[in-house]
Amino acid sequence: MRFSAPKGSYDVLPPESAAFLAVRDALSRPAILAGYEYIETPIFEDTALFARGVGESTDVVSKEMYTFEDKGGRSLTLRPEGTAGVMRAVIEHKLHAGQLPVKLWYAGPNFRYERPQHGRYRHFTQVGAEAIGVDAPMLDAEVVALAWDGYRALGLREFRLLLTSLGDSTCRPPYRALLQSFLNRLELDADTRRRVELNPLRVLDDKRPEVQAELEGAPVMVDHLCRDCAEHYDGVRTRLADVGVQWEEAPQLVRGLDYYMRTTFEFVHSGLGSQSAIGGGGRYDGLSAAIGGPELTGIGWALGVDRTLLAMRAEDIALPTRSRVQVYGVPLGAAAAERLFVLVASLRAAGVSADLAYGGRGLKGAMKAADRSGAAYAVVLGDRDIEAGAAALKDLRSGEQIAVPLDALVATIQELLS
Ligand code: HAM
């Protein structure tokens, strides 16, 4: 029997895995620079957390969850997204009792049973950031700008920021009723009619051209914001302009999760085909109460690491690479190998990354391995050199070679690398 990775999942393999880590780090770095602290929550949570938090009517909850019963009879679900778990942890550990906003970032896998295609997986990785407990427009602008900065730092240029406001519990219900009465006047199929009742906003996101044609002139939320929401949205846009972030108004933007209100956004990239969203987020001021917590506002985003990598490829941006090690030991003989084994340990203890050729490879094979490792220097040592007390230190870029006393090797290498 032969196994392969389950459908819709993938392996992150070297050497591309270095780019995966670099992208993850670059996307989280702006948040770290803004004082966001790292949080890790379980990969599975109580199923009801997602049903209540993300919303029963969403595709994510109704169709895509990996739900199972554990041996204790609990219904658990592999997390389809990170925000509900982070909010659960904040409430459970009363992080909001301290200074506000609570600023957190995270990175890790999520699971959705979607139809796999280019850029859409059942197991995918996000970097996320959440700012909880303050509802100032300036904080919204900070959150959005941090995502913008992450993409720009990676060299991405062909992405757009779509921005809108989804209103709040004051202005959304009357807008929803208005939209429903508009939609009820249209010729729609039975499925779509059902959606009009359940979640009329999602009908605006229908991809079928014939439905889109009917939607011409549909009322949009931004034209019906209450005073507070309109002021909030104006504030967000002013502050975004202050820090040079460019956005497009996207009154029809519909997100796949139900917890959003007010500021809502998505980053889309032109090189990805239909799965164009490389990241998205927004305000979720009702989430805490929906999962049994106190009234607690929040805003955040999650950026797709996999799709960001695809976007970089689409823009021909050289993916970040990393040398495996700085120094590579090439032993010629068993006694030399034992000596180099100790030497690489001392190098590592001194903070220099080092490896050596294992398995008695001979000069040619070991030098090839040294080149492949990306090392700057090779230490070549023969059994006879041990008596003489010196090894050959070879600069792998220039090919130059010098003899260095064994007891001076660590210091010499440190000096050369500094
Ligand atoms: P989301 O829009 O569902 O939001 O996902 C965010 C990003 O994760 C997407 O823009 C996309 O790049 C990536 N992503 C989602 N599903 C897949 C998939 N099947 N395959 C590959 N990549 C995918 C959230 O998850 C919210 N929790 C974001 C948030 C945080 N809102 C507030 N705080």
CSV table of N, CA and C in Angstrom, one decimal, residues 28-38 101-105 130 142 146:
chain,number,residue,atom,x,y,z
A,28,SER,N,3.8,38.4,9.5
A,28,SER,CA,3.6,38.6,11.0
A,28,SER,C,4.4,39.8,11.5
A,29,ARG,N,5.5,40.1,10.8
A,29,ARG,CA,6.5,41.1,11.4
A,29,ARG,C,5.9,42.4,11.6
A,30,PRO,N,5.1,43.0,10.7
A,30,PRO,CA,4.5,44.3,11.0
A,30,PRO,C,3.6,44.3,12.3
A,31,ALA,N,2.9,43.2,12.5
A,31,ALA,CA,2.1,43.1,13.7
A,31,ALA,C,3.0,43.1,15.0
A,32,ILE,N,4.1,42.3,14.9
A,32,ILE,CA,5.0,42.2,16.0
A,32,ILE,C,5.6,43.6,16.3
A,33,LEU,N,6.0,44.3,15.2
A,33,LEU,CA,6.5,45.7,15.4
A,33,LEU,C,5.5,46.6,16.0
A,34,ALA,N,4.2,46.3,15.9
A,34,ALA,CA,3.2,47.1,16.5
A,34,ALA,C,2.7,46.6,17.8
A,35,GLY,N,3.5,45.7,18.4
A,35,GLY,CA,3.2,45.3,19.8
A,35,GLY,C,2.2,44.2,19.9
A,36,TYR,N,1.9,43.5,18.9
A,36,TYR,CA,1.0,42.3,19.0
A,36,TYR,C,1.8,41.2,19.6
A,37,GLU,N,1.2,40.4,20.5
A,37,GLU,CA,1.8,39.3,21.2
A,37,GLU,C,1.3,38.0,20.6
A,38,TYR,N,2.2,37.0,20.7
A,38,TYR,CA,1.9,35.7,20.1
A,38,TYR,C,0.9,34.9,20.9
A,101,PRO,N,-6.3,48.0,23.7
A,101,PRO,CA,-6.7,46.7,23.2
A,101,PRO,C,-5.8,45.5,23.5
A,102,VAL,N,-6.4,44.3,23.6
A,102,VAL,CA,-5.6,43.1,23.6
A,102,VAL,C,-5.1,42.9,22.2
A,103,LYS,N,-3.8,42.9,22.0
A,103,LYS,CA,-3.3,42.7,20.6
A,103,LYS,C,-2.6,41.4,20.5
A,104,LEU,N,-3.1,40.6,19.6
A,104,LEU,CA,-2.5,39.2,19.5
A,104,LEU,C,-2.3,38.8,18.0
A,105,TRP,N,-1.3,38.0,17.8
A,105,TRP,CA,-1.1,37.5,16.5
A,105,TRP,C,-0.9,36.0,16.6
A,130,GLU,N,-5.3,40.0,15.7
A,130,GLU,CA,-6.6,40.5,16.3
A,130,GLU,C,-6.3,41.6,17.3
A,142,GLU,N,-5.0,50.9,11.8
A,142,GLU,CA,-3.7,50.2,12.1
A,142,GLU,C,-3.7,48.8,11.6
A,146,LEU,N,-1.3,47.1,8.7
A,146,LEU,CA,-0.3,46.1,9.0
A,146,LEU,C,-0.3,45.0,8.0
